[in-house]
PDB file of C-alpha atoms in Angstrom:
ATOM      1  CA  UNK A 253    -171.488  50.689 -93.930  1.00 88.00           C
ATOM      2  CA  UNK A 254    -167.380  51.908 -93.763  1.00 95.00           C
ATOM      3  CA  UNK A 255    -165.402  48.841 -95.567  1.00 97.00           C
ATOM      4  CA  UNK A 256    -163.285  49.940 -92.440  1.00 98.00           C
ATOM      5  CA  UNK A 257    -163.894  51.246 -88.772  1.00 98.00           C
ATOM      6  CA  UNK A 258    -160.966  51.581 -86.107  1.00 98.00           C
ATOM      7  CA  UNK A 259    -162.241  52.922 -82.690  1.00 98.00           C
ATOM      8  CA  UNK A 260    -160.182  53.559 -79.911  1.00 98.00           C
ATOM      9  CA  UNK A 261    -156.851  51.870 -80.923  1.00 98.00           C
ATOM     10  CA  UNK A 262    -153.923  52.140 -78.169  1.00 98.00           C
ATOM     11  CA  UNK A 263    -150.311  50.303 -78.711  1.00 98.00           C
ATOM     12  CA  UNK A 264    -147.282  50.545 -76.395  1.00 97.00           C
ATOM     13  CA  UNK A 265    -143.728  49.142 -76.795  1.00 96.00           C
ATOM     14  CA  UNK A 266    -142.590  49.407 -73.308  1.00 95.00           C
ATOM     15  CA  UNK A 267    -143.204  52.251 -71.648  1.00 95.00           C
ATOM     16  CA  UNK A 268    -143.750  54.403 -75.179  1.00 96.00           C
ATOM     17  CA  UNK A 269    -147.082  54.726 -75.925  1.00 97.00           C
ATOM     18  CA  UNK A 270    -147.301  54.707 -79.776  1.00 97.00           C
ATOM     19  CA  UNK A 271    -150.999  54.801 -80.482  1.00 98.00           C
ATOM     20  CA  UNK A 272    -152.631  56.857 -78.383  1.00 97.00           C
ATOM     21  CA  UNK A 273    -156.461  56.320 -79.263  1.00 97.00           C
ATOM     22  CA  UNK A 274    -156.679  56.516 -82.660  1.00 98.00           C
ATOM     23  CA  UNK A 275    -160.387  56.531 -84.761  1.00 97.00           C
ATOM     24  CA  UNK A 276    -161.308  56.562 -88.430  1.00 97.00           C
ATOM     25  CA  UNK A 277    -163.445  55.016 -90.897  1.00 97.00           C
ATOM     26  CA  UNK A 278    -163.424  54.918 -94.643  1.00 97.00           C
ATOM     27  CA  UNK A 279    -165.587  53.618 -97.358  1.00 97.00           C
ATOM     28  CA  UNK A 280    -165.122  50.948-100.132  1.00 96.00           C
ATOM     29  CA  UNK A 281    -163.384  53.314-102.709  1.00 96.00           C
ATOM     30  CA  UNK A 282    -162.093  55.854-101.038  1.00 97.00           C
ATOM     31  CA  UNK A 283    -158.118  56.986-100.672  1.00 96.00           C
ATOM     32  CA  UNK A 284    -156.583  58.274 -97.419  1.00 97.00           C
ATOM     33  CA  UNK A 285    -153.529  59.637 -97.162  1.00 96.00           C
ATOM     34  CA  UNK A 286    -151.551  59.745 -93.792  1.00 97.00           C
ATOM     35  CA  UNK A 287    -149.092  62.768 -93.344  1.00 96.00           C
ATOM     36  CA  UNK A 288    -147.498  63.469 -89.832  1.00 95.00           C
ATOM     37  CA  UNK A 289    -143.253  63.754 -88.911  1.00 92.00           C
ATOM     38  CA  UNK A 290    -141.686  60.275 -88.075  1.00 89.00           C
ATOM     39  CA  UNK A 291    -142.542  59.017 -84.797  1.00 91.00           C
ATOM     40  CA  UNK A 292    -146.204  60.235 -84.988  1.00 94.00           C
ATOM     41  CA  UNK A 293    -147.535  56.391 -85.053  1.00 96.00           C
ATOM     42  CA  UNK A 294    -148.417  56.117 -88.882  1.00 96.00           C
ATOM     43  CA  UNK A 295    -146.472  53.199 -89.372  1.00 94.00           C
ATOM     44  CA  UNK A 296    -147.476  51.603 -86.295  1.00 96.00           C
ATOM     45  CA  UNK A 297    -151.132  51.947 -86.545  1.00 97.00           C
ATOM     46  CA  UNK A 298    -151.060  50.167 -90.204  1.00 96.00           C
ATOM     47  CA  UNK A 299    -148.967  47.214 -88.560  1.00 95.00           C
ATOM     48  CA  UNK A 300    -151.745  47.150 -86.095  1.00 97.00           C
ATOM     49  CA  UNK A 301    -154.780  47.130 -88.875  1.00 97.00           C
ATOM     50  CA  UNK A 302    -152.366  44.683 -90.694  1.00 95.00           C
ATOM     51  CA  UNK A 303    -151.774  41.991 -87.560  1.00 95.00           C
ATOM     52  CA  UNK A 304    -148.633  42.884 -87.890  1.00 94.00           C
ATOM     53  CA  UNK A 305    -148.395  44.335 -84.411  1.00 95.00           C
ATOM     54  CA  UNK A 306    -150.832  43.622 -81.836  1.00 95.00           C
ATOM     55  CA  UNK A 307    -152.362  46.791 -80.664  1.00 96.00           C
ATOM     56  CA  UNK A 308    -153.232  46.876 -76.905  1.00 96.00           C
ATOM     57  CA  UNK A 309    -156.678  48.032 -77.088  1.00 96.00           C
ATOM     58  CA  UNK A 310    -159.701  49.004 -79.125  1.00 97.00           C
ATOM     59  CA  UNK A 311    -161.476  47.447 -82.248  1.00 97.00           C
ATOM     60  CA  UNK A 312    -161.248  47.054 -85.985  1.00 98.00           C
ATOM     61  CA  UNK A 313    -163.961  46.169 -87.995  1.00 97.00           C
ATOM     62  CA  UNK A 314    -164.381  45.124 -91.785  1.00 97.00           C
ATOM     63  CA  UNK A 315    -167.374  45.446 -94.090  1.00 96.00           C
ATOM     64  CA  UNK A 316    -169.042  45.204 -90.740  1.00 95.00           C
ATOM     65  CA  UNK A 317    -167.234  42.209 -89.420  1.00 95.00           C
ATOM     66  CA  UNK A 318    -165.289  42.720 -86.019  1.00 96.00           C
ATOM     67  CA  UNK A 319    -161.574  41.651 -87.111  1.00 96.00           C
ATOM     68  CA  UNK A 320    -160.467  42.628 -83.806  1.00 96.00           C
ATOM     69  CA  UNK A 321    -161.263  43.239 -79.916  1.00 96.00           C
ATOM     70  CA  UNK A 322    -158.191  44.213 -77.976  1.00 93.00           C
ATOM     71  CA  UNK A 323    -160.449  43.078 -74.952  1.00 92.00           C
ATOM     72  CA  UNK A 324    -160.963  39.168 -76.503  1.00 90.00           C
ATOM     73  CA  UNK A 325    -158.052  36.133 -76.666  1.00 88.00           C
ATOM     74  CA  UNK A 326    -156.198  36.662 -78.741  1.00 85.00           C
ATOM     75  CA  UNK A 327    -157.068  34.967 -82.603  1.00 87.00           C
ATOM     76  CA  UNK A 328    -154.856  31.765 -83.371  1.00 90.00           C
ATOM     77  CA  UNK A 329    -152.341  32.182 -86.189  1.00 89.00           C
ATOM     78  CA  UNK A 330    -154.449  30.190 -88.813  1.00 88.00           C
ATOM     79  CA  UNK A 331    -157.541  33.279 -87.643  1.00 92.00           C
ATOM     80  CA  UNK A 332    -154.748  36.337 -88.389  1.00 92.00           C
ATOM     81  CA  UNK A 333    -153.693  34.778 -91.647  1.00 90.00           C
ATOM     82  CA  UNK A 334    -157.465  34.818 -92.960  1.00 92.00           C
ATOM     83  CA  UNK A 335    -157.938  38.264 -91.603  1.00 94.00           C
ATOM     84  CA  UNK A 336    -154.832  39.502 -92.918  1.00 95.00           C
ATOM     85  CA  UNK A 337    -156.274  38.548 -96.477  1.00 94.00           C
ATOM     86  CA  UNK A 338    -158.934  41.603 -96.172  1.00 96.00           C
ATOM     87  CA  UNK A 339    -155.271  44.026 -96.569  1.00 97.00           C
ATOM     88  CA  UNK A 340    -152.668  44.321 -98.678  1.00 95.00           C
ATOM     89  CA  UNK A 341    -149.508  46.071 -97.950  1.00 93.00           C
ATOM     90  CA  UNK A 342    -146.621  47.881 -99.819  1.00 93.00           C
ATOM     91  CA  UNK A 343    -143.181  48.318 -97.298  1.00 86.00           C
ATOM     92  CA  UNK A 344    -141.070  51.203 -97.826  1.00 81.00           C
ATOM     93  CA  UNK A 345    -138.389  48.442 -98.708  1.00 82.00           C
ATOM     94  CA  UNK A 346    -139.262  45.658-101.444  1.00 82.00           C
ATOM     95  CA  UNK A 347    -139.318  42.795 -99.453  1.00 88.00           C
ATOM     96  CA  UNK A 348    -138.693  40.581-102.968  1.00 94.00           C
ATOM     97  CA  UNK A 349    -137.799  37.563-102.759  1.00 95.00           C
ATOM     98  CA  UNK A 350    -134.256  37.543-104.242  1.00 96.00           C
ATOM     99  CA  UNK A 351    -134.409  34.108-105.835  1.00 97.00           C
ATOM    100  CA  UNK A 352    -137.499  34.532-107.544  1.00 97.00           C
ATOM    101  CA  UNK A 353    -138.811  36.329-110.792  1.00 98.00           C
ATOM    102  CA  UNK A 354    -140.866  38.957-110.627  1.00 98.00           C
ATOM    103  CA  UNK A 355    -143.689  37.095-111.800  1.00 98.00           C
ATOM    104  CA  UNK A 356    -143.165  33.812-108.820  1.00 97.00           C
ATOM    105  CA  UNK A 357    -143.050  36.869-106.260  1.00 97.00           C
ATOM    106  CA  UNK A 358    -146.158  37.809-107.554  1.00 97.00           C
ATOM    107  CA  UNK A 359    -147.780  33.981-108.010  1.00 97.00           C
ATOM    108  CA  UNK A 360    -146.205  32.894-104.247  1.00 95.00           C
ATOM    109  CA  UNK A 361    -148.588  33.959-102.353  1.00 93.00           C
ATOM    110  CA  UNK A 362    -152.258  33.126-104.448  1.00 95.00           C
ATOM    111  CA  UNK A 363    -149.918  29.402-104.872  1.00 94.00           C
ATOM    112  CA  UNK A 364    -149.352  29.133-101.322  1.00 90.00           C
ATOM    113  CA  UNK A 365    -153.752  29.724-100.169  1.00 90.00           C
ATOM    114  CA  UNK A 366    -154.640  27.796-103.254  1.00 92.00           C
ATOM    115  CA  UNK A 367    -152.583  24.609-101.631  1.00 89.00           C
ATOM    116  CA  UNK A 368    -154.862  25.047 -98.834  1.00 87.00           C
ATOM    117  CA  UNK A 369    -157.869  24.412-100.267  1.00 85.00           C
ATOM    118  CA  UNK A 370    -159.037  20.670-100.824  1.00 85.00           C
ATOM    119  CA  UNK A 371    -160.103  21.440-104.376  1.00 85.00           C
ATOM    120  CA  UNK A 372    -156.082  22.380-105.308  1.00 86.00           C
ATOM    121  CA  UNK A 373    -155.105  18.301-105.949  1.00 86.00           C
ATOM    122  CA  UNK A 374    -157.579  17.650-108.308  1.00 86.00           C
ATOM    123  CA  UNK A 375    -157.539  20.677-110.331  1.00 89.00           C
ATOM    124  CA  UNK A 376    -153.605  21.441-109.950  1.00 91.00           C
ATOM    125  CA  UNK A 377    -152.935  22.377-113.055  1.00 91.00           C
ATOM    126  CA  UNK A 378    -155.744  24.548-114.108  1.00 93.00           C
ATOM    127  CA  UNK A 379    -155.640  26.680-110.818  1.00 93.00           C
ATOM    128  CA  UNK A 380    -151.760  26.912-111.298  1.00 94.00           C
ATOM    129  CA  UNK A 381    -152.714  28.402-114.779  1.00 95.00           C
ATOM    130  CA  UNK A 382    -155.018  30.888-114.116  1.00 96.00           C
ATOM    131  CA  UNK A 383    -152.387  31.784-111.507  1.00 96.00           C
ATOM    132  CA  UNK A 384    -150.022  32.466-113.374  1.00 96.00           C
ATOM    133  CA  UNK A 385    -152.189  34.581-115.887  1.00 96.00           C
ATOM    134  CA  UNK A 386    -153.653  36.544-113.061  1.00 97.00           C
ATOM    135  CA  UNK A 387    -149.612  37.888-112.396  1.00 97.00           C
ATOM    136  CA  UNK A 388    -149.135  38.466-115.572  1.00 98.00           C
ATOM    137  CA  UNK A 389    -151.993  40.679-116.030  1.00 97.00           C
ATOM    138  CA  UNK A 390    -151.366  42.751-112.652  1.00 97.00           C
ATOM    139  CA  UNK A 391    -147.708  42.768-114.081  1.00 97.00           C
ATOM    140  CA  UNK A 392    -148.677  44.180-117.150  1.00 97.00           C
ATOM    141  CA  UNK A 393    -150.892  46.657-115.128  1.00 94.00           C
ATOM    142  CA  UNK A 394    -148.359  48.293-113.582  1.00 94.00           C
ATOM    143  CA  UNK A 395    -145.950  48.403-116.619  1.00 94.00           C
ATOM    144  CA  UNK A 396    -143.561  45.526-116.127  1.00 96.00           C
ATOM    145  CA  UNK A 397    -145.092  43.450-119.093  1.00 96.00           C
ATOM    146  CA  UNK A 398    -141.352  42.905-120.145  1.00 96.00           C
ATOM    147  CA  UNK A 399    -140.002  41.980-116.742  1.00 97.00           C
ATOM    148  CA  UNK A 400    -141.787  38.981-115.609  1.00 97.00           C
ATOM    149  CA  UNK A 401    -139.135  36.467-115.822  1.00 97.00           C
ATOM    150  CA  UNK A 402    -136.044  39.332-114.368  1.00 98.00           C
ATOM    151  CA  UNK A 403    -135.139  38.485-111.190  1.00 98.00           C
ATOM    152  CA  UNK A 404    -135.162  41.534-108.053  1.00 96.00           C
ATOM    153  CA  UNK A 405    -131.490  42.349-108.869  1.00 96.00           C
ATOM    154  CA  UNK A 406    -131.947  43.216-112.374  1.00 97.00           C
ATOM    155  CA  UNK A 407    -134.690  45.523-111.707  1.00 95.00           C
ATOM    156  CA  UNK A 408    -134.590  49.174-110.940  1.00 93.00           C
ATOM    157  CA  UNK A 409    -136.020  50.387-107.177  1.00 91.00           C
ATOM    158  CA  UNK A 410    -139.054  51.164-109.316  1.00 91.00           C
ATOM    159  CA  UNK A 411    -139.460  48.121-111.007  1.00 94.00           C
ATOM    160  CA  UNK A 412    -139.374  46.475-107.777  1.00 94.00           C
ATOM    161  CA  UNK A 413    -141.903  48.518-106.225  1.00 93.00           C
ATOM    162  CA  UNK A 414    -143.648  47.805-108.801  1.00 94.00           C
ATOM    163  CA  UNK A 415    -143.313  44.041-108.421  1.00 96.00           C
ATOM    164  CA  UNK A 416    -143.856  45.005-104.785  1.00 95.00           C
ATOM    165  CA  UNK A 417    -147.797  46.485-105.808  1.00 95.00           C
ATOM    166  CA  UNK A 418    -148.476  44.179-107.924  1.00 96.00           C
ATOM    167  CA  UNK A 419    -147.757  41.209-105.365  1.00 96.00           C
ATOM    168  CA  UNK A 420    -150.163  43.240-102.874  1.00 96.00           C
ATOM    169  CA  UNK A 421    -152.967  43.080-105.276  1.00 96.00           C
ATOM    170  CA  UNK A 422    -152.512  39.774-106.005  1.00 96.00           C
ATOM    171  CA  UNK A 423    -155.033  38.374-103.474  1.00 92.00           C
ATOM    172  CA  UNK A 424    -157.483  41.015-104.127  1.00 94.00           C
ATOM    173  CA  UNK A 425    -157.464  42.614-101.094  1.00 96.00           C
ATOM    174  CA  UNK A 426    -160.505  44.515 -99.736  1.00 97.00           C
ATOM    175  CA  UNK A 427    -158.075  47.818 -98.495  1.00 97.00           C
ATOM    176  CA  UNK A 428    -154.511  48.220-100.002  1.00 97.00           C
ATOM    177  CA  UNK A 429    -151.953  50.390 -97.437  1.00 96.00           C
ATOM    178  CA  UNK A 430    -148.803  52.062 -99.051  1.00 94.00           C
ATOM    179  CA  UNK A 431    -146.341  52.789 -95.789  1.00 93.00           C
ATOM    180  CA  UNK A 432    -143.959  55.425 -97.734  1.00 90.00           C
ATOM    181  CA  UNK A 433    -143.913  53.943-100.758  1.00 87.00           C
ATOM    182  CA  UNK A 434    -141.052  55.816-102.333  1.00 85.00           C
ATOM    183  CA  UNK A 435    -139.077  56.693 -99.478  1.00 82.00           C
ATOM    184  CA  UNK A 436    -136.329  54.221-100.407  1.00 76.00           C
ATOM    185  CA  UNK A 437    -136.435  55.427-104.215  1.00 81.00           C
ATOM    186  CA  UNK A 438    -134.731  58.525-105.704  1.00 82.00           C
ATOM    187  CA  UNK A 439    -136.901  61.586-106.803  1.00 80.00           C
ATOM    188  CA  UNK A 440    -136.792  60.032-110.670  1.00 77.00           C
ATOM    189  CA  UNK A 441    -138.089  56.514-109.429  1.00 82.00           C
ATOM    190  CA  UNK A 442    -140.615  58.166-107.306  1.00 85.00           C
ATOM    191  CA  UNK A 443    -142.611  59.727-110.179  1.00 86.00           C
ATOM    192  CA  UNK A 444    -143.498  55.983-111.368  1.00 86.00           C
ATOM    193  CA  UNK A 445    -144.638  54.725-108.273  1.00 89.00           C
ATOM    194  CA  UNK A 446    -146.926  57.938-107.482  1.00 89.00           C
ATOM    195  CA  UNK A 447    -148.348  57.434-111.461  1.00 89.00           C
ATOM    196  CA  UNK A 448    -149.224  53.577-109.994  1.00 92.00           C
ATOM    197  CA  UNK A 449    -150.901  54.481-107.027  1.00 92.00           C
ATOM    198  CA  UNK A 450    -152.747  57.068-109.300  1.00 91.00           C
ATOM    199  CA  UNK A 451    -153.812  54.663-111.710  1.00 93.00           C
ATOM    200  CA  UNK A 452    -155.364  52.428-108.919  1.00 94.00           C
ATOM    201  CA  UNK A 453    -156.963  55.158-107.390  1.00 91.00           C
ATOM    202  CA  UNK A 454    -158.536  56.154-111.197  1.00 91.00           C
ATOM    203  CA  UNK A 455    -160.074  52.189-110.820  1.00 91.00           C
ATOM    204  CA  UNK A 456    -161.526  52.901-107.561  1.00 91.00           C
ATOM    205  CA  UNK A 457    -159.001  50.739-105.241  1.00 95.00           C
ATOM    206  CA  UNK A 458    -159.882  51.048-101.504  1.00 97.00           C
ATOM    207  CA  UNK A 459    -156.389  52.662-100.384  1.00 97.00           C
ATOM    208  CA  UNK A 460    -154.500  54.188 -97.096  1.00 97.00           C
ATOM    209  CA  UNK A 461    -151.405  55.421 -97.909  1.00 95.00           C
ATOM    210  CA  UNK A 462    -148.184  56.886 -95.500  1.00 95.00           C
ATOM    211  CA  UNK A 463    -146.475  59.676 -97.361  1.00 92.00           C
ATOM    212  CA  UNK A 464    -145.086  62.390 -97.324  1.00 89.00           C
ATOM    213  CA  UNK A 465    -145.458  63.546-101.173  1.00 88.00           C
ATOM    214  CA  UNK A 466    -147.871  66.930 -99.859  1.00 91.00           C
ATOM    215  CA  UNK A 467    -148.998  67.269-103.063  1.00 89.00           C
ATOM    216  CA  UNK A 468    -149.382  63.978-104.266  1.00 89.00           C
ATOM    217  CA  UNK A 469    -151.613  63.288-101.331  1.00 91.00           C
ATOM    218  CA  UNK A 470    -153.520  66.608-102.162  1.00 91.00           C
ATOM    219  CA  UNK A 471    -154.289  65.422-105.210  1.00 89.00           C
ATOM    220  CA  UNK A 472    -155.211  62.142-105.345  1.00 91.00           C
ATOM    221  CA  UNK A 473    -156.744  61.250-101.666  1.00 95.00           C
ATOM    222  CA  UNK A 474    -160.563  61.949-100.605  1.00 96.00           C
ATOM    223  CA  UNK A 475    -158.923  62.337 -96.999  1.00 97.00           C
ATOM    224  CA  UNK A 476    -156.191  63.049 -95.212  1.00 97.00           C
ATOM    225  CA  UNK A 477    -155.692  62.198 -92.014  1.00 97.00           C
ATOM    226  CA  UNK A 478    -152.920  64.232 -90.004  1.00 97.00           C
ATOM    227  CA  UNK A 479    -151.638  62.239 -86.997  1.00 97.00           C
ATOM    228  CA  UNK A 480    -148.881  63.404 -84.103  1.00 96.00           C
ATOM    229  CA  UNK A 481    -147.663  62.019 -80.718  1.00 95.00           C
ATOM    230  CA  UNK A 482    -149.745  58.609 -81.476  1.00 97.00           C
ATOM    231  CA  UNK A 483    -153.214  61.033 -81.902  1.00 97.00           C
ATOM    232  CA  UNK A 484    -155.420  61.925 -84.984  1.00 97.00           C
ATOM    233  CA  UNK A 485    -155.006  65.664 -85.215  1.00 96.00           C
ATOM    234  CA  UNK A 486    -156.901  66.267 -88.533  1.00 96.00           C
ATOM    235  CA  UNK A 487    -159.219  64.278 -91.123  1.00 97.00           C
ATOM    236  CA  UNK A 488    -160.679  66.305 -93.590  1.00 96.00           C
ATOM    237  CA  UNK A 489    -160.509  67.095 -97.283  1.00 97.00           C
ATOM    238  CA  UNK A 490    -157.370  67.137 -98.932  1.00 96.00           C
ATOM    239  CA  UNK A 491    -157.430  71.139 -99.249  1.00 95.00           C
ATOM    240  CA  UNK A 492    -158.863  72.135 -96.017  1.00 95.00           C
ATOM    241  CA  UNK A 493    -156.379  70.161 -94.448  1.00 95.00           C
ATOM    242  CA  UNK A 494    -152.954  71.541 -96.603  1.00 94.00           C
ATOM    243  CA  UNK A 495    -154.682  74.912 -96.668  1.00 92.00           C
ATOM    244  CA  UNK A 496    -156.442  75.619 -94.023  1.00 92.00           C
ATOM    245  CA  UNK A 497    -155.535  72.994 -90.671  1.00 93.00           C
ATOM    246  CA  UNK A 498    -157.425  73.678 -87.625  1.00 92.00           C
ATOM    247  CA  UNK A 499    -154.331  72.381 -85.577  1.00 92.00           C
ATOM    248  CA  UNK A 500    -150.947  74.492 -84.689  1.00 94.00           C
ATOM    249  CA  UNK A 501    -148.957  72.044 -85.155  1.00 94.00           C
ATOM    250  CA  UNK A 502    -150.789  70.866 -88.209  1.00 94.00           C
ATOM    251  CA  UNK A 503    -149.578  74.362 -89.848  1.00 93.00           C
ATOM    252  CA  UNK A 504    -145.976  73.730 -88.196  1.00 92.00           C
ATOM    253  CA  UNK A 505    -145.492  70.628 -89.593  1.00 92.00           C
ATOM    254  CA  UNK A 506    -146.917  71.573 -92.980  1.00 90.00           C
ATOM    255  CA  UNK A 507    -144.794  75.103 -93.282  1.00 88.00           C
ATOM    256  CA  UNK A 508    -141.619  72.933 -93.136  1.00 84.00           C
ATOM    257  CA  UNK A 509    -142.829  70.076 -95.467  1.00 81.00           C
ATOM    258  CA  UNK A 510    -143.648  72.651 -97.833  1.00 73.00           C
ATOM    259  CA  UNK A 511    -141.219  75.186 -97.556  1.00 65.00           C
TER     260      UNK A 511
END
């Protein structure tokens, strides 16, 4: 069974249709990677999985479970938030919050679902304890076992990426999406985020990412997925897609990239 199916999704903002009938699935453990020029509906389609944006049509199922039917009501806020839990998502900007450390970034959201549950009172302290461990740890995972306590402004755009992955993995999300994870960081900066994502792909992490690192993508994704004017143009293997794509303007838009 895919740990994720989307069939048929369709999103318009106005009168510009976005998503134009997009379809994949993937398995628990695999890594797709997302190329296509800007405007092609990558973004749009992981706001969409992400209940970020509503798309207008189609389904998305998890491990089986129907998440979402453009065709039903639409799910009260309290039913996105628990459905958002099954994703976890890295912006091409940090979204940190400024006045926190890099470890209460990390800890804010696990703090704020733990208050919801009726066993949090009793057991306060303990649950705020383990926590607190659990950021260190994914802290420490991604290298920034000497940060914790630094607040966004004293880190690099690296370190706050960093911050930024480890925040995403802190409710232990079923499918982790990347939406051009280093396009706000210099080519220096972007070398530690790409060893990251390669480390969590080396432990199996169920992940789509948006990039536009070619070769990055040819080398650490099971698929990639090519997408233009809102449609899937390609999914295959990394190298019959980068060296061999059925699609013209698969090969235009790859002769540029890698020219």
């Amino acid at each position: 069974m895919p740990i994720l199916k989307v069939k048929n999704i369709h999103k318009s903002f106005g009168r510009t249709e976005v998503l134009k009938g997009v379809d994949f699935s993937m398995e628990k453990g695999e890594i797709i990677s997302i190329l296509g020029s800007s405007g092609s509906g990558k973004t749009t389609l992981l706001r969409c999985i992400n209940f970020l944006e509503t798309a207008d049509r189609g389904s998305i199922f998890v491990d089986g479970e129907k998440i979402f039917d453009g065709s039903e009501k639409k799910p009260s806020p309290a039913e996105i938030r628990r459905r958002q839990l099954n994703f976890g998502l890295v912006f091409q900007q940090f979204n940190l919050f400024p006045q926190y450390t890099a470890k209460q970034n990390v800890m804010l959201a696990p703090k704020l679902l733990a208050k919801e549950n009726p066993d949090f009172k009793p057991h306060k302290a303990e649950i705020l304890d383990r926590i607190e461990k659990d950021a260190c740890s994914l802290l420490t995972r991604v290298g920034l076992s000497d940060k914790m306590d630094n607040y966004p402004c004293e880190l690099s755009g690296g370190q706050q990426q960093r911050v930024s992955i480890a925040r995403a993995l802190a409710l232990e999300p079923k499918v982790l999406f990347f939406d051009e994870p280093t396009s706000a960081l210099d080519p220096e900066l972007t070398g530690e985020i790409l060893k990251v994502i390669k480390s969590l792909a080396e432990k199996n992490m169920t992940m789509i990412i948006v990039t536009h690192e070619i070769e990055f993508a040819r080398n650490v994704s099971d698929r990639i997925i090519f997408m233009d004017g809102g449609k899937v143009l390609e999914d295959g293997k990394p190298d019959d897609v980068i060296l061999n794509p059925r699609n013209q303007r698969t090969r235009e838009f790859l002769s540029k990239m890698l020219d």
